[in-house]
Coordinates of C-alpha atoms and ligand atoms in Angstrom, one line a residue:
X28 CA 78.6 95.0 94.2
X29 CA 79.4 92.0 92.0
X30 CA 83.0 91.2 92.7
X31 CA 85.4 90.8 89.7
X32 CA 86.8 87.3 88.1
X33 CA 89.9 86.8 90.2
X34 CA 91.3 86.5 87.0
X35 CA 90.3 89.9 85.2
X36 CA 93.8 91.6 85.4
X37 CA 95.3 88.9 83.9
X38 CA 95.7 89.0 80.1
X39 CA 93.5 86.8 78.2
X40 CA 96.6 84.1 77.1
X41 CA 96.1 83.2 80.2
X42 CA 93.2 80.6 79.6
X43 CA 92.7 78.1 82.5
X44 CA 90.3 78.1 85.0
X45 CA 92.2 76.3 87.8
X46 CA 94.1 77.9 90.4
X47 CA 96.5 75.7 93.1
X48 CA 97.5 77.6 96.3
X49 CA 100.0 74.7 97.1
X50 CA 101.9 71.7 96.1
X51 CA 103.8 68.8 98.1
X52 CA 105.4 65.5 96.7
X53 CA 103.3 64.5 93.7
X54 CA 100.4 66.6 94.3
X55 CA 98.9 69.8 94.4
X56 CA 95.8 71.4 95.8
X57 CA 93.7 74.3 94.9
X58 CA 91.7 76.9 97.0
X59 CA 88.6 74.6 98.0
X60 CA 91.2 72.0 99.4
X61 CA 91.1 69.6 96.4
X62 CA 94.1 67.5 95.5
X63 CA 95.1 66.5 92.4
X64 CA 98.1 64.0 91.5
X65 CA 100.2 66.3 89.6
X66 CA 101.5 64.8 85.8
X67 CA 102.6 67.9 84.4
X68 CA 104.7 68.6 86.9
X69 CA 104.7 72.1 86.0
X70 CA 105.8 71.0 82.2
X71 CA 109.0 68.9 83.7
X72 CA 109.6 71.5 85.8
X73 CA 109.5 69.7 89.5
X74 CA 111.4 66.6 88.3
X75 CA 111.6 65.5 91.9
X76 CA 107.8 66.8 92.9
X77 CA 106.6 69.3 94.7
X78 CA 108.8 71.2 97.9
X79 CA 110.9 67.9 98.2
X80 CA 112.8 68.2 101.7
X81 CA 116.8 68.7 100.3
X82 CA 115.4 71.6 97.8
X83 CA 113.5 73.3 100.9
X84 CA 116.9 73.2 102.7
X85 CA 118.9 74.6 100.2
X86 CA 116.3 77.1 99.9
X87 CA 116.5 77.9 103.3
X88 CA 120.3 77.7 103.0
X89 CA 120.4 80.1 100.2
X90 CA 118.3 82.5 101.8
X91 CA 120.6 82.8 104.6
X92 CA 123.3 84.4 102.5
X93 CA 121.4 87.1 99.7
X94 CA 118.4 86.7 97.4
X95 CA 120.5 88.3 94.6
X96 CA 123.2 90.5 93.3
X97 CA 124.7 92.1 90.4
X98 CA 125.4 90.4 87.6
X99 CA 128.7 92.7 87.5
X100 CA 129.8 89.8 90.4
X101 CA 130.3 86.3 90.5
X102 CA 128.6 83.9 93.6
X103 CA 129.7 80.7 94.4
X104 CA 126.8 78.7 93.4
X105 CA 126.9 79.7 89.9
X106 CA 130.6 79.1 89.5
X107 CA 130.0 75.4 91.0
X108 CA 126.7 74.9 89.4
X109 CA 128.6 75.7 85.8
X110 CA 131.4 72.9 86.7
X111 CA 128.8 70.6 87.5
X112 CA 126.7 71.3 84.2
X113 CA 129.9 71.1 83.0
X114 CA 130.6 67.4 84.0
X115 CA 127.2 66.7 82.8
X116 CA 127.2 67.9 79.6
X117 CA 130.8 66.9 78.3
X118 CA 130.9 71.0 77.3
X119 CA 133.2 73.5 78.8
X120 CA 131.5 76.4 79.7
X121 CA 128.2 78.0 81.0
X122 CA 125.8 81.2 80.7
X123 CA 123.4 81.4 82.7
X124 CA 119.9 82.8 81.7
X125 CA 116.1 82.7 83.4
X126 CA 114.1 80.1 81.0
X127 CA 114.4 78.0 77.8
X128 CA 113.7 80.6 75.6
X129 CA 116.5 82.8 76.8
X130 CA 118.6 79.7 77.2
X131 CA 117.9 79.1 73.2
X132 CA 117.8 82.7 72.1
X133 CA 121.8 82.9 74.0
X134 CA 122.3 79.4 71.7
X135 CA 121.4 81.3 68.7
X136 CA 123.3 84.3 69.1
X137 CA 126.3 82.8 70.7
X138 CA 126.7 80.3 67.2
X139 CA 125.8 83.4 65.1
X140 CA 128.6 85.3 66.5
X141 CA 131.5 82.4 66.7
X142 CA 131.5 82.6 62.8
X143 CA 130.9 86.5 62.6
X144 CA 134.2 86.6 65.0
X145 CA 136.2 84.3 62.2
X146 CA 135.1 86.5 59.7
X147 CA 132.3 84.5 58.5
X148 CA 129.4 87.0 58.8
X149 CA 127.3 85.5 56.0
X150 CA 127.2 82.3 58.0
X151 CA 124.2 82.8 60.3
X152 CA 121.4 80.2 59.0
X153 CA 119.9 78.1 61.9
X154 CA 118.1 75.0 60.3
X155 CA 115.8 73.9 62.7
X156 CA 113.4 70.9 62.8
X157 CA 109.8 70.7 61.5
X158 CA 107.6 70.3 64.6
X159 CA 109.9 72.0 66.9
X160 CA 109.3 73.8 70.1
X161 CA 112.3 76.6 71.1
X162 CA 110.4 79.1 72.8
X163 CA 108.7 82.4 72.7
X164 CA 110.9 85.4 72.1
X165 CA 111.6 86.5 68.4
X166 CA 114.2 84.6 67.9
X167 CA 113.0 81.0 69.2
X168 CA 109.4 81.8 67.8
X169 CA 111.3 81.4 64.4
X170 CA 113.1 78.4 65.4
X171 CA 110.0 77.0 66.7
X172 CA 107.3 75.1 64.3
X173 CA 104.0 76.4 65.2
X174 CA 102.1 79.0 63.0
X175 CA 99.6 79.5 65.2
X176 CA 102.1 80.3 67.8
X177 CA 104.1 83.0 64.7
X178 CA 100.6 84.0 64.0
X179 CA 100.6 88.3 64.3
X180 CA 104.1 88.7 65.7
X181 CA 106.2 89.3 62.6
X182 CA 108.6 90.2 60.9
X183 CA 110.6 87.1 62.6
X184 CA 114.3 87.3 62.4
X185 CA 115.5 86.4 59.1
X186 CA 118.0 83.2 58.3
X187 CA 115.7 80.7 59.8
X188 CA 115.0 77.6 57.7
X189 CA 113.0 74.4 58.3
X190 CA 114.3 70.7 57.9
X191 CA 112.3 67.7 57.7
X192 CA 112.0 65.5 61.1
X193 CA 113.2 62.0 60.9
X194 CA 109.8 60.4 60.5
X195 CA 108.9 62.4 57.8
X196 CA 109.8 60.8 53.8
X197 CA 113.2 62.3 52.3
X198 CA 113.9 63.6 55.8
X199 CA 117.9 62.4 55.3
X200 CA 117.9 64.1 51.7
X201 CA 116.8 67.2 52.9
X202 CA 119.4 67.6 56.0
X203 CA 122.4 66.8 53.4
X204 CA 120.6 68.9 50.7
X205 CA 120.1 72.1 53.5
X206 CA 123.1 72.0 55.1
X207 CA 125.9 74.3 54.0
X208 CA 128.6 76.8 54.2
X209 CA 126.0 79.4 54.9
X210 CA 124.7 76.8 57.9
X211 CA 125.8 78.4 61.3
X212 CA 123.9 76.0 63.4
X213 CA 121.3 72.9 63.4
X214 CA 119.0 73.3 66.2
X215 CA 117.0 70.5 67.6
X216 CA 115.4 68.5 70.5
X217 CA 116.4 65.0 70.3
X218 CA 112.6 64.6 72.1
X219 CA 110.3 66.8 70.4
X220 CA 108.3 67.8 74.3
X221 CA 105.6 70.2 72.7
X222 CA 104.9 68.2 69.4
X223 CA 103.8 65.5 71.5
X224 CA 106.5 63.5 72.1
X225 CA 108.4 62.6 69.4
X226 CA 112.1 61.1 69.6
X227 CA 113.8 62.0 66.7
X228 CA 115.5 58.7 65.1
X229 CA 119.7 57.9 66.1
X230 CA 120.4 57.5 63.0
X231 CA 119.3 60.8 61.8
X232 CA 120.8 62.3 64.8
X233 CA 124.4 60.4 63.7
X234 CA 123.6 62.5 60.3
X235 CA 123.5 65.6 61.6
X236 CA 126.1 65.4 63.7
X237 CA 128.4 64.1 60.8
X238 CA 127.1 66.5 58.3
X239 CA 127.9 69.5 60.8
X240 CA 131.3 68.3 60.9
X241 CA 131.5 68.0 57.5
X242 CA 130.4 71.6 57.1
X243 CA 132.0 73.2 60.0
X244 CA 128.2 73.9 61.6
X245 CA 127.6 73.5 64.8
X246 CA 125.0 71.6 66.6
X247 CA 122.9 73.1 69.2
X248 CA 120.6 70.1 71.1
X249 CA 117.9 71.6 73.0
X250 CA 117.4 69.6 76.4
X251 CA 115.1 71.7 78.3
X252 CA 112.4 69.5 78.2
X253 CA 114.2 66.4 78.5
X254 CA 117.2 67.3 79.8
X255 CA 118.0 67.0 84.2
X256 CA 117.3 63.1 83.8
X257 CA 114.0 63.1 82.5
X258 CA 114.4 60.4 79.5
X259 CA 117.4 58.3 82.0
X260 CA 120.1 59.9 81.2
X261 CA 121.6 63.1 82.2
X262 CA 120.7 64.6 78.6
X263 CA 119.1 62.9 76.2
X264 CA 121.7 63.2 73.5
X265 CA 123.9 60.6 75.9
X266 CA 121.2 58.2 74.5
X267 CA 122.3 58.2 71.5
X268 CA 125.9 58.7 71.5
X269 CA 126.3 62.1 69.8
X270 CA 127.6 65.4 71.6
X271 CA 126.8 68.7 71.1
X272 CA 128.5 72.2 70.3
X273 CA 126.1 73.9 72.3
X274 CA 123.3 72.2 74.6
X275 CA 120.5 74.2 76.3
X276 CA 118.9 73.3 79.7
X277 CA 115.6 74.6 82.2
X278 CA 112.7 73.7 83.3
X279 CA 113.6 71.0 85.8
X280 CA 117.7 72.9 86.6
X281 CA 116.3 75.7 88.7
X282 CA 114.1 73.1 90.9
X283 CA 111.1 75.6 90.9
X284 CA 113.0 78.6 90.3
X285 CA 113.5 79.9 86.9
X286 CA 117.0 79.5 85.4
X287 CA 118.3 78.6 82.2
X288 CA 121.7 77.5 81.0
X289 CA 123.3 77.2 77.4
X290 CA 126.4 75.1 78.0
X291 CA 129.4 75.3 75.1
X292 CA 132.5 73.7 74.3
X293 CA 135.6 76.0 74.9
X294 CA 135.8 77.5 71.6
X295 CA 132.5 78.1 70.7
X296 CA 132.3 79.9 74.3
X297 CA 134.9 82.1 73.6
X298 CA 132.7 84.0 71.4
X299 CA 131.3 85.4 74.7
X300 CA 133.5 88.1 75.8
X301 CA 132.6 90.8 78.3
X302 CA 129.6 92.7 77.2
X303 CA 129.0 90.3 74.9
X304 CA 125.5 88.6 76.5
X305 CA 124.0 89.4 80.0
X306 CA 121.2 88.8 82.1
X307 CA 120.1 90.9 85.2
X308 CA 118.6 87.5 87.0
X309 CA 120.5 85.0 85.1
X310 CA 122.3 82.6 87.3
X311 CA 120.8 83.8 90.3
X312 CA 122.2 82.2 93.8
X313 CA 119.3 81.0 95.0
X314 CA 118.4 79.3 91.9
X315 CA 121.6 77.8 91.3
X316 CA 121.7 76.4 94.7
X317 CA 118.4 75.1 94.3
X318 CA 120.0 73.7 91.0
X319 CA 122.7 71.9 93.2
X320 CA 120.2 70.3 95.3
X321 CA 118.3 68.6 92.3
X322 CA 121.4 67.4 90.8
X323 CA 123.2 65.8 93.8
X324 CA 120.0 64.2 94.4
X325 CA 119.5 63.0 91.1
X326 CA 122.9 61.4 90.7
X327 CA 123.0 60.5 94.7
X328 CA 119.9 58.4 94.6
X329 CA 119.8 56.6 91.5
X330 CA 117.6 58.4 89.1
X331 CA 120.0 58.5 86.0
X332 CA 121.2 56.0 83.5
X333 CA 120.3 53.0 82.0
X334 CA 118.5 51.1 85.2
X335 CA 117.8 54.3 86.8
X336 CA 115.1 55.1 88.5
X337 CA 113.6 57.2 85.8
X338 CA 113.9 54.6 83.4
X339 CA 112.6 51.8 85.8
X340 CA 109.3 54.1 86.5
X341 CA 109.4 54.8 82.6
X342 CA 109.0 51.1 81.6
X343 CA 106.0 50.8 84.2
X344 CA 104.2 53.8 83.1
X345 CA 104.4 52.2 79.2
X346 CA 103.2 49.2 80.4
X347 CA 100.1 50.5 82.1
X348 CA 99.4 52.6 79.1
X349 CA 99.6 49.9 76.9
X350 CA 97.5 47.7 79.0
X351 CA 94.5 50.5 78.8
X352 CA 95.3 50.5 75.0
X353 CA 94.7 47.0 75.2
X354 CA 92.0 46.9 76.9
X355 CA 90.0 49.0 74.3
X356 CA 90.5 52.7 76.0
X357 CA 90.7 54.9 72.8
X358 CA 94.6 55.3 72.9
X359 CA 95.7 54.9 69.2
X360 CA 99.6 55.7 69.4
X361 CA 102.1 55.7 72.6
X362 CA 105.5 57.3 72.3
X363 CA 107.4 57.4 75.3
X364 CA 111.5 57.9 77.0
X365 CA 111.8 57.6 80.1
X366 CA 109.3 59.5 81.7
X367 CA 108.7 62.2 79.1
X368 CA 105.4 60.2 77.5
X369 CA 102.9 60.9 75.1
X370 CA 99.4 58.9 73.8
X371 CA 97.8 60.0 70.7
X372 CA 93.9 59.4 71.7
X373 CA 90.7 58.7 69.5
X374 CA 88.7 61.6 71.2
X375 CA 89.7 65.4 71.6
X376 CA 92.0 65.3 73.5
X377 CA 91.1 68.5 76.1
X378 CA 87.8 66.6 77.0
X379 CA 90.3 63.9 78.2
X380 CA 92.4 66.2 80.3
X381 CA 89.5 68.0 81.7
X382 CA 87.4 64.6 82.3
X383 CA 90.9 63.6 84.4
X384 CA 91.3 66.8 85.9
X385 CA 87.6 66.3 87.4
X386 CA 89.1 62.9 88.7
X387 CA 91.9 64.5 90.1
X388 CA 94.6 63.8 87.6
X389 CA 96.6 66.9 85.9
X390 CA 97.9 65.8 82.5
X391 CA 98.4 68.1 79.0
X392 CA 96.8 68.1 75.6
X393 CA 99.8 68.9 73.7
X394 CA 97.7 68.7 70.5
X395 CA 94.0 67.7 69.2
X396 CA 94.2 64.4 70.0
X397 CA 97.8 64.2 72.1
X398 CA 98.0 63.9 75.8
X399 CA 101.2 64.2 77.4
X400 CA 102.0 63.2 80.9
X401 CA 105.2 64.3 82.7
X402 CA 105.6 63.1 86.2
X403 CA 107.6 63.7 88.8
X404 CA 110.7 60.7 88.8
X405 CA 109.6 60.4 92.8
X406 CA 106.5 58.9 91.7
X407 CA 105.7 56.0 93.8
X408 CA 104.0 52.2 92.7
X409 CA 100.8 53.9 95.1
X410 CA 100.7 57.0 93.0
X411 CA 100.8 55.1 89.9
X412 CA 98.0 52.9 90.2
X413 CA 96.1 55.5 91.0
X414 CA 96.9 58.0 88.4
X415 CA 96.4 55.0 86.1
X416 CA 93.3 54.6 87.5
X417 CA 91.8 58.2 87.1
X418 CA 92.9 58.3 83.5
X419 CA 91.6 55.1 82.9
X420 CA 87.8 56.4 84.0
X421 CA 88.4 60.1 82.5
X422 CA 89.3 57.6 79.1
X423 CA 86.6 55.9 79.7
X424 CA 84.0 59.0 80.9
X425 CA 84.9 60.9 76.9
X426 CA 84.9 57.5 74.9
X427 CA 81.2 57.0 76.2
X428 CA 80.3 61.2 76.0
X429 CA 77.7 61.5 72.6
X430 CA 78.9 62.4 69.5
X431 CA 80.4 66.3 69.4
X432 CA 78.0 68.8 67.9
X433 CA 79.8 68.5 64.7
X434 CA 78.2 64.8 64.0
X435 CA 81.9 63.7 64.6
X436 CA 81.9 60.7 67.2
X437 CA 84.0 60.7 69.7
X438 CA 86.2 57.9 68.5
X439 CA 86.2 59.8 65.0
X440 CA 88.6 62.5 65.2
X441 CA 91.8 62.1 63.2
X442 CA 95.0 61.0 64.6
X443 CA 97.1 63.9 65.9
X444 CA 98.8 65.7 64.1
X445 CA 101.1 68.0 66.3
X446 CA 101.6 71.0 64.2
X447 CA 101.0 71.7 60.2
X448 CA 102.1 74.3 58.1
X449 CA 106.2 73.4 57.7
X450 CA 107.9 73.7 54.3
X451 CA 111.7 72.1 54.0
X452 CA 114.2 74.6 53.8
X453 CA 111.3 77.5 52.8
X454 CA 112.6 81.0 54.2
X455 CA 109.7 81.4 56.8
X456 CA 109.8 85.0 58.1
X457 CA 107.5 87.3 55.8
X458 CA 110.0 89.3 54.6
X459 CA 110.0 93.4 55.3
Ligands
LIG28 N1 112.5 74.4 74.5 C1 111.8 73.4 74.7 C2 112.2 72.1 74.2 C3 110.6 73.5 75.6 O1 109.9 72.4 75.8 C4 110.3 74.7 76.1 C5 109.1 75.0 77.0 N2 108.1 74.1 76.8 C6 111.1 75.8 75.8 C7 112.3 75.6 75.0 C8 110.8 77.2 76.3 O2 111.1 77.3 77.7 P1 110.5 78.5 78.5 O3 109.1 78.4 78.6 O4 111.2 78.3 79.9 O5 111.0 79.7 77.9

C-alpha cells in the first residue's frame, strides 16, 4: 500500500515542503539530518536562537510549578512579566493574549471601547497604514494591507480606513486630511516586517503622534515584529522618540512559546474592566517565564540600545549585503534596522530562497522580488560569513538560471512592490 504525504491531513495553506525535527543556537535540522543556518528565525520569533541554555532553564523551572491555570487566577510570572513590559514600554498596564493578531485585535477593541465608555460611541475609525501587516483574524485582516490576504473572507468589520505610508506622495496631507473626531485610533508598525521592510519616516511618525493629540486619537504602534530588541532598542518607537497609547508585542516575548501582550497607558487600560476581554491561554506561566528569561538576557548581556549588540551585528549584516550588491549580485534595494533586514532582488525572489535553502540558508520571500532575513541577535562573526556565503552562491546560482518560461530574464522582473490594491481613506470592507 502506497503510504500517504506526511502532509495530507494538513490543510492546503500549509504550503512548504520542509519539515525540521529540531533546532539549536542558529540552526536547525530536518528529518535526513540536514542543517540549515536558520535567518527566519521562526519570523523573529527565537530572537536569541534556537533552545538557548537560560530559556531551557526557565522552562524547566516553570515546569516544576504548573503548565497552566485559569485565567479566573493570577501567577506570579504574569504579574512580574507585566511590570517588566511595563518598564519597557513607558505604558502602564498589560493584557496578555497568545499571538500578534490577538495582541492587535485586544488593541483595537480596547481603543474602540475607551471612547464608547466616554460616551463617544461614533468614535471607532482605526486609520491604518497602506502596506500594513496586523494579523489574521477579522479584525486585523482589515487593518492589514493585503488583498490577497482579504480575498473570500468578507464582510470585514466596518470603520477601517487606509492612510498613505510615508514614502508614498501626499502621504502628510492625507494623515492631517484623515484624521478626525470620528478617529479612535492610528494603527501602525514603525517597521513595516511583512511589506518587506519598510521603516516608516520620524518625521511622519512625529505627525501622527501630534495630530492624535490634536484630535484626542490614540496611537496604537504595533511592535511584534520589531519589538524585544530586534531594531536596537527595546521598541522600535524609542528610535524615534514618540510613545504610544497602546503598543502591541509577540513573536520574539514568549521565547518559543506563544504569547502576546497589548501594553496601555493607565487610562486607556481602564477601559478593561472585569469581563471586559479574556483569553483561556493568554499570559500563560510557562510562557511568561520563558518571557522573563529572554528579557533579562537581553538587557543583561548587551543586546539593546544604541551600541548594542543587535545593532553592532546589524551594521555588519548591511555591510556584507552591500558588498554582494557591489559586487554585481542582483540586489537592487537594501532596507535594513537593526537586524530586521530586507533586499529587494532582480530575480523572483522564491527561486532565491529555495536556491539558499538548498545551500543551507533559511531566509523569506516577503514579496516577488523581496527577501527578508531575520536572524537570531546570537549570531556569531563564524555564522555570518557563512550565511553570507550561501546567499551569495544561491544569488549567484538564480542570476545565472535561463530566462523563466515567460521570456522574462531573470534580472527582468520589476522591482518589488510589497503589496497593491490600497486606496487613501477608501472604506475597504464590502459593505453588507
Ligand atoms: N503584526 C505584525 C507586525 C506581524 O509581523 C505579525 C506576524 N507576521 C502579526 C502582527 C501577527 O502575528 P501572529 O502571526 O502571531 O498572529
Amino acid at each position: 500500500m502506497a503510504s500517504e504525504a506526511p502532509d495530507r491531513h494538513l490543510m492546503p495553506t500549509y504550503r512548504r515542503h520542509l519539515t525540521l525535527v529540531r533546532g539549536q543556537g542558529s540552526y536547525v535540522e530536518d528529518a535526513s539530518g540536514r542543517r540549515y543556518l536558520d535567518w527566519v528565525a521562526g519570523i523573529a520569533v527565537n530572537a536569541l536562537g534556537h533552545r538557548h541554555p537560560r530559556v531551557l532553564e526557565a522552562l524547566g523551572r516553570a515546569a516544576e510549578r504548573f503548565l497552566h491555570v485559569s485565567n479566573l487566577y493570577l501567577t506570579e510570572p504574569q504579574q512580574e512579566l507585566a511590570g517588566r513590559l511595563s518598564r519597557l514600554t513607558g505604558l502602564d498596564r498589560v493584557f496578555f493574549a497568545n499571538s500578534g493578531a490577538e495582541a492587535n485585535e485586544a488593541a483595537i477593541k480596547l481603543a474602540r471601547r475607551y471612547f464608547a465608555q466616554q460616551g463617544k460611541s461614533g468614535r471607532v475609525e482605526i486609520l491604518a497604514v497602506s502596506h500594513a501587516f496586523h494579523g489574521r483574524t477579522l479584525a486585523t485582516l482589515a487593518a492589514t494591507d493585503k488583498p490577497a490576504y482579504q480575498q473570500g473572507f468578507g464582510p470585514l468589520p466596518r470603520g477601517f480606513h487606509r492612510i498613505p505610508r510615508s514614502d508614498e506622495p501626499g502621504a502628510l496631507l492625507a494623515l492631517r486630511r484623515g484624521i478626525g473626531p470620528q478617529t479612535a485610533a492610528v494603527m501602525l508598525e514603525v517597521v513595516q516586517g511583512e511589506a518587506g521592510v519598510h521603516p516608516l519616516d520620524p518625521e511622519y511618525l512625529r505627525e501622527v503622534r501630534r495630530l492624535c493629540d490634536r484630535w484626542g486619537a490614540l496611537l496604537i504602534v504595533d511592535e511584534v515584529q520589531s519589538g524585544m530588541g530586534r531594531t536596537g532598542p527595546f521598541a522600535a518607537y524609542q528610535r524615534v522618540g514618540i510613545q504610544p497609547d497602546i503598543c502591541t508585542l509577540a513573536k520574539a516575548l514568549g521565547g518559543g512559546l506563544p504569547l502576546g501582550a497589548t501594553c496601555a497607558r493607565e487610562a486607556v487600560a481602564q477601559a478593561f474592566q472585569p469581563g471586559s476581554h479574556a483569553s483561556t491561554f493568554g499570559g500563560n506561566p510557562v510562557a511568561c517565564e520563558l518571557a522573563l528569561a529572554v528579557l533579562d538576557l537581553l538587557e543583561s548581556e548587551g543586546y539593546l540600545g544604541e551600541d548594542g549588540i543587535v545593532a553592532r551585528l546589524g551594521a555588519a549584516f548591511g555591510r556584507r549585503l552591500q558588498e554582494l550588491k557591489a559586487a554585481g549580485l542582483p540586489i537592487t534595494a537594501i532596507r535594513q534596522v537593526g537586524l530586521m533586514i530586507g533586499a529587494d532582488v532582480a530575480v523572483p525572489a522564491e527561486a532565491v530562497v529555495r536556491a539558499a535553502e538548498g545551500e543551507g540558508l533559511l531566509v523569506n520571500a516577503t514579496g516577488p522580488h523581496t527577501l527578508r532575513l531575520l536572524p537570531p541577535y546570537t549570531t556569531t562573526q563564524q555564522e555570518l560569513e557563512e550565511g553570507f556565503a550561501k546567499l551569495e552562491a544561491a544569488l549567484r546560482a538564480v542570476a545565472a538560471e535561463p530566462p523563466a518560461r515567460d521570456g522574462a530574464p531573470p534580472g527582468a522582473g520589476p522591482a518589488a512592490g510589497p503589496t497593491e490594491g490600497s486606496t487613501p481613506l477608501k472604506e475597504r470592507t464590502p459593505r453588507a
